[in-house]
C-alpha positions as CSV (number, residue, x, y, z in Angstrom):
1,M,110.4,92.1,142.0
2,T,108.1,90.1,144.4
3,H,104.1,90.3,145.4
4,S,102.1,88.4,146.4
5,S,100.0,87.6,143.6
6,T,98.5,84.5,141.5
7,A,99.4,82.9,138.3
8,A,97.2,84.0,135.3
9,P,94.3,85.3,136.2
10,A,90.9,83.3,135.3
11,D,89.4,85.9,132.9
12,P,91.8,86.4,130.0
13,A,90.0,90.3,129.9
14,D,92.1,90.8,133.2
15,D,95.0,89.8,132.2
16,P,98.1,92.7,132.0
17,F,99.1,91.7,128.8
18,V,95.7,92.0,127.0
19,G,94.7,95.4,129.0
20,L,98.3,96.9,127.9
21,R,98.2,95.5,124.4
22,T,97.9,99.0,122.3
23,L,100.7,100.4,124.0
24,L,102.7,97.1,123.6
25,F,102.0,97.7,119.7
26,T,102.9,101.0,119.5
27,V,106.3,100.4,121.8
28,A,106.6,97.8,119.0
29,Y,106.3,99.6,116.2
30,E,108.0,102.5,116.9
31,M,110.9,100.7,116.7
32,L,110.4,99.0,114.0
33,G,108.8,100.9,111.5
34,S,106.3,97.9,110.6
35,A,103.1,97.3,111.9
36,A,103.5,93.3,111.1
37,D,107.2,92.5,112.5
38,A,105.2,94.9,116.0
39,E,102.6,91.7,115.4
40,D,104.8,89.3,115.1
41,V,106.9,91.0,119.0
42,L,103.2,90.9,120.5
43,Q,103.3,87.3,119.6
44,E,106.3,86.4,120.1
45,S,106.4,88.5,123.6
46,W,102.4,87.0,125.1
47,L,104.0,83.7,124.6
48,R,106.6,85.0,127.7
49,W,104.7,86.9,129.1
50,A,102.2,83.1,128.9
51,E,105.5,81.3,130.6
52,T,106.3,84.2,133.3
53,D,106.0,83.3,136.8
54,R,102.8,86.8,137.8
55,A,103.6,86.4,141.3
56,Q,107.1,87.5,141.1
57,V,106.1,90.8,138.8
58,R,105.2,93.7,140.8
59,D,104.9,96.0,138.1
60,P,103.1,94.4,134.5
61,R,103.7,97.8,132.6
62,A,107.3,98.1,133.0
63,Y,107.9,94.3,132.9
64,L,105.8,94.1,129.3
65,I,107.5,96.6,128.4
66,R,111.0,95.4,128.7
67,V,109.8,91.2,127.2
68,V,108.2,94.0,124.2
69,T,111.6,95.8,123.9
70,R,114.5,92.8,124.0
71,Q,112.2,91.4,121.4
72,A,112.0,94.1,118.8
73,L,115.4,94.8,119.3
74,N,116.3,91.3,118.5
75,R,114.1,91.4,115.0
76,L,115.0,94.9,114.4
77,R,118.8,93.3,114.3
78,T,116.7,90.7,112.3
79,V,115.8,93.2,109.4
80,S,118.4,95.5,109.6
81,R,120.1,92.8,107.5
82,R,117.0,92.1,105.4
83,R,116.5,95.9,104.5
84,E,120.0,96.2,103.2
85,D,118.3,93.3,100.0
86,Y,115.2,96.0,99.8
87,V,115.1,97.0,96.7
88,G,115.2,100.9,97.0
89,E,113.9,102.9,99.2
90,W,112.8,102.1,102.5
91,L,109.7,103.6,104.2
92,P,107.8,102.6,107.1
93,E,104.4,100.7,106.7
94,P,101.2,103.4,107.3
95,L,99.0,103.1,108.8
96,L,95.3,103.9,109.3
97,T,94.8,106.3,112.3
98,G,91.7,108.4,113.2
99,P,92.0,111.7,114.3
100,D,91.9,110.8,117.9
101,V,95.3,110.1,117.7
102,A,96.7,113.6,116.4
103,E,94.8,115.1,120.0
104,D,98.5,113.4,121.4
105,V,100.7,115.7,119.8
106,E,103.5,113.9,121.1
107,L,101.9,111.2,120.1
108,A,101.3,111.8,116.6
109,E,105.0,113.3,116.0
110,S,106.0,110.1,117.0
111,V,104.3,107.8,114.9
112,S,104.9,110.6,112.2
113,I,106.1,108.9,108.6
114,A,108.6,111.4,109.2
115,M,110.0,110.9,112.4
116,L,109.4,106.9,111.8
117,T,112.0,107.4,108.9
118,V,114.8,109.7,110.7
119,L,114.4,106.4,112.9
120,E,114.7,104.4,110.9
121,T,118.6,106.4,111.1
122,L,119.6,105.3,114.4
123,G,120.9,102.1,115.0
124,P,118.8,99.1,116.9
125,T,119.7,100.4,120.4
126,E,120.0,104.2,119.6
127,R,116.1,103.8,118.3
128,A,114.4,102.0,121.7
129,V,116.4,104.0,123.8
130,F,115.4,107.5,121.9
131,V,111.5,105.6,121.8
132,L,111.9,104.4,125.4
133,R,112.4,107.6,127.3
134,E,111.0,110.6,124.2
135,V,107.7,109.1,123.5
136,F,106.8,106.8,126.5
137,D,108.8,108.6,129.6
138,V,109.8,104.8,130.7
139,P,112.5,105.9,133.3
140,Y,116.8,105.0,132.6
141,G,116.9,102.6,135.5
142,E,114.4,100.6,132.9
143,I,115.2,101.3,129.6
144,A,119.0,100.1,131.1
145,E,117.8,96.4,131.8
146,A,115.6,96.6,128.9
147,V,118.5,96.6,126.6
148,G,121.3,95.9,129.0
149,K,123.0,98.7,129.3
150,S,124.0,100.6,132.2
151,A,122.2,103.7,132.9
152,A,124.6,105.6,132.3
153,A,125.1,104.4,129.1
154,V,121.8,104.8,128.3
155,R,122.0,108.6,129.5
156,Q,124.7,109.0,127.1
157,I,122.9,106.9,124.3
158,A,119.7,108.8,124.5
159,R,121.4,112.5,124.2
160,R,123.5,111.3,121.2
161,A,119.6,109.7,120.2
162,R,118.2,113.1,120.6
163,D,120.3,115.9,118.8
164,H,120.6,113.1,116.0
165,V,116.7,113.5,115.7
166,A,116.5,117.0,116.6
167,A,119.2,117.4,113.0
168,R,117.0,115.9,111.4
169,R,113.2,116.3,112.3
170,P,110.8,119.0,110.4
171,R,111.4,122.1,113.1
172,V,108.0,123.4,112.7
173,R,104.9,122.3,113.8
174,V,101.6,122.9,111.6
175,S,98.1,123.1,112.9
176,H,96.4,119.9,111.2
177,A,94.3,121.9,110.2
178,E,97.0,124.0,107.4
179,Q,98.7,120.3,106.8
180,Q,94.8,119.7,105.5
181,A,94.7,122.8,103.3
182,V,97.7,122.2,101.8
183,L,97.4,118.4,100.8
184,E,94.0,119.0,99.3
185,R,95.8,121.9,97.1
186,F,98.1,119.6,96.6
187,L,95.7,116.7,95.4
188,A,93.9,118.7,93.3
189,A,96.8,119.7,91.1
190,L,97.1,116.0,90.9
191,R,94.3,115.0,89.6
192,T,94.5,117.8,86.7
193,G,98.0,116.8,86.8
194,R,98.9,120.6,86.2
195,L,102.4,121.3,86.4
196,Q,102.5,124.8,87.6
197,E,99.8,123.9,90.1
198,L,101.7,121.2,91.6
199,M,105.3,123.2,91.5
200,E,103.0,126.0,93.1
201,V,102.4,123.8,96.4
202,M,105.7,122.9,96.8
203,A,108.5,124.0,97.9
204,P,111.7,124.6,95.4
205,D,113.9,122.1,97.7
206,V,111.0,119.5,98.2
207,V,112.6,115.8,98.7
208,L,110.0,112.6,96.6
209,I,110.5,109.7,98.3
210,A,108.2,106.4,97.2
211,D,108.9,102.7,98.4
212,G,108.2,99.9,95.7
213,G,109.9,98.0,97.0
214,G,110.4,96.0,94.2
215,A,106.8,95.1,94.2
216,A,105.0,98.2,92.7
217,S,107.1,100.9,89.7
218,A,109.0,104.0,92.5
219,A,111.6,106.0,92.3
220,Q,114.6,104.1,93.2
221,A,116.3,107.7,94.6
222,P,115.0,110.3,96.4
223,V,113.8,112.5,94.0
224,H,115.1,116.8,94.6
225,G,113.3,119.8,93.1
226,A,110.2,121.0,92.3
227,E,110.3,120.7,88.8
228,L,111.7,117.1,89.2
229,V,109.2,116.0,91.4
230,A,106.2,117.4,89.4
231,T,107.1,116.2,86.3
232,L,106.9,112.6,88.1
233,L,104.4,113.2,89.3
234,S,102.4,114.8,87.2
235,R,102.6,112.0,84.1
236,A,102.8,109.2,87.1
237,N,99.4,110.0,88.5
238,R,97.6,112.0,86.1
239,D,93.5,111.2,86.6
240,A,94.3,109.4,89.5
241,A,91.8,108.8,92.1
242,T,92.4,110.0,95.5
243,S,91.2,110.5,98.7
244,A,92.1,111.8,101.8
245,L,92.7,110.0,105.3
246,W,94.0,110.1,108.2
247,L,97.8,108.5,108.5
248,N,100.2,107.7,111.6
249,G,98.3,110.7,112.9
250,A,98.4,113.5,110.7
251,P,96.4,114.1,107.2
252,A,97.7,112.2,104.0
253,A,96.0,110.7,101.2
254,R,95.3,107.8,98.9
255,I,95.9,107.4,95.4
256,E,94.9,105.2,92.9
257,R,95.3,104.3,89.9
258,D,94.7,100.8,87.4
259,G,94.0,98.8,89.9
260,R,97.3,100.0,91.8
261,S,97.2,102.3,95.1
262,A,99.7,104.8,97.2
263,A,99.6,105.7,100.9
264,V,101.3,109.3,100.4
265,S,102.4,111.7,103.5
266,V,103.6,115.1,103.3
267,V,105.4,117.4,105.2
268,V,104.3,121.2,105.0
269,E,106.2,124.2,106.5
270,S,105.1,127.8,105.8
271,G,102.4,126.4,103.6
272,L,104.5,124.6,101.2
273,I,105.3,121.2,101.2
274,T,108.9,120.1,101.3
275,R,108.6,116.1,101.7
276,I,106.7,113.6,100.0
277,Y,106.5,109.7,101.2
278,A,104.9,107.5,99.0
279,V,104.4,104.7,99.5
280,A,103.0,101.6,97.3
281,N,104.8,98.1,97.7
282,P,101.8,96.4,98.1
283,D,102.3,94.2,101.2
284,K,103.0,97.9,103.0
285,L,99.3,98.3,102.7
286,A,97.3,95.4,103.5
287,R,96.3,97.3,107.1
288,L,94.8,100.8,105.4
289,E,90.9,98.9,105.8
290,E,90.8,99.1,109.6
291,P,92.3,101.7,112.2
292,A,95.0,100.9,113.9
293,Q,94.7,101.4,117.8
294,L,97.9,103.8,119.3
295,A,98.6,104.8,122.4
296,R,100.9,105.9,125.2
């Protein structure tokens, strides 16, 4: 990896790390499901980059993805232990995004709350391999260096992770227009609290997963079935203020009642809601004021 180059550029704006920061944040966020943890990983990676002899770096993008992956893996192992003590269900931290993220269909799918929740079911190395290969199209050899495995092992891990994710991800891709239309019907029913209207917009086997983190009231386990979910939601959200917004590259909603807030993402299949993800933990709603920059 040799190339004649000076040390850090005189103008910080010319630094490869600065130019690639959005990509690196997206890599870390997809591996961790937490913007706060992703920011910490970027901070640690920047410190390592600052100590690197730039003359030895032939491909800054590959090098920095490797640094961020290693830091994210370290962080992932630490947080998995922390998440074992988490109160109730753990959901990814939602990000406010513009409709522009949705234009890259694969990026939008990879950062969706539904997909990040599936990625939570992978082990740390499997998750890193899946994200780098499937989302960022990193060559197997480079992934092998980043995760400390052989390229052959990485290929096997990638295949296993792909099968695992394929078995759990939503099977139907719907247009954003359809998602928005279903979401609007859902929010209108929520505001009136009418049970029948709520049930009509949900699949019979709908699942609600809520994350209060012990800091906000939320169901401690997934709630199954249209009747139970509708009863719970109509009771909790009658007279709530609802607003539509884009979260993680898809139409979603923010619900506010009695000074408390929740970010709600839904999965729509065949015109009905099959999954509802509601994040009410205030620590995870801190970034909903400013759009996050994501790229691949």
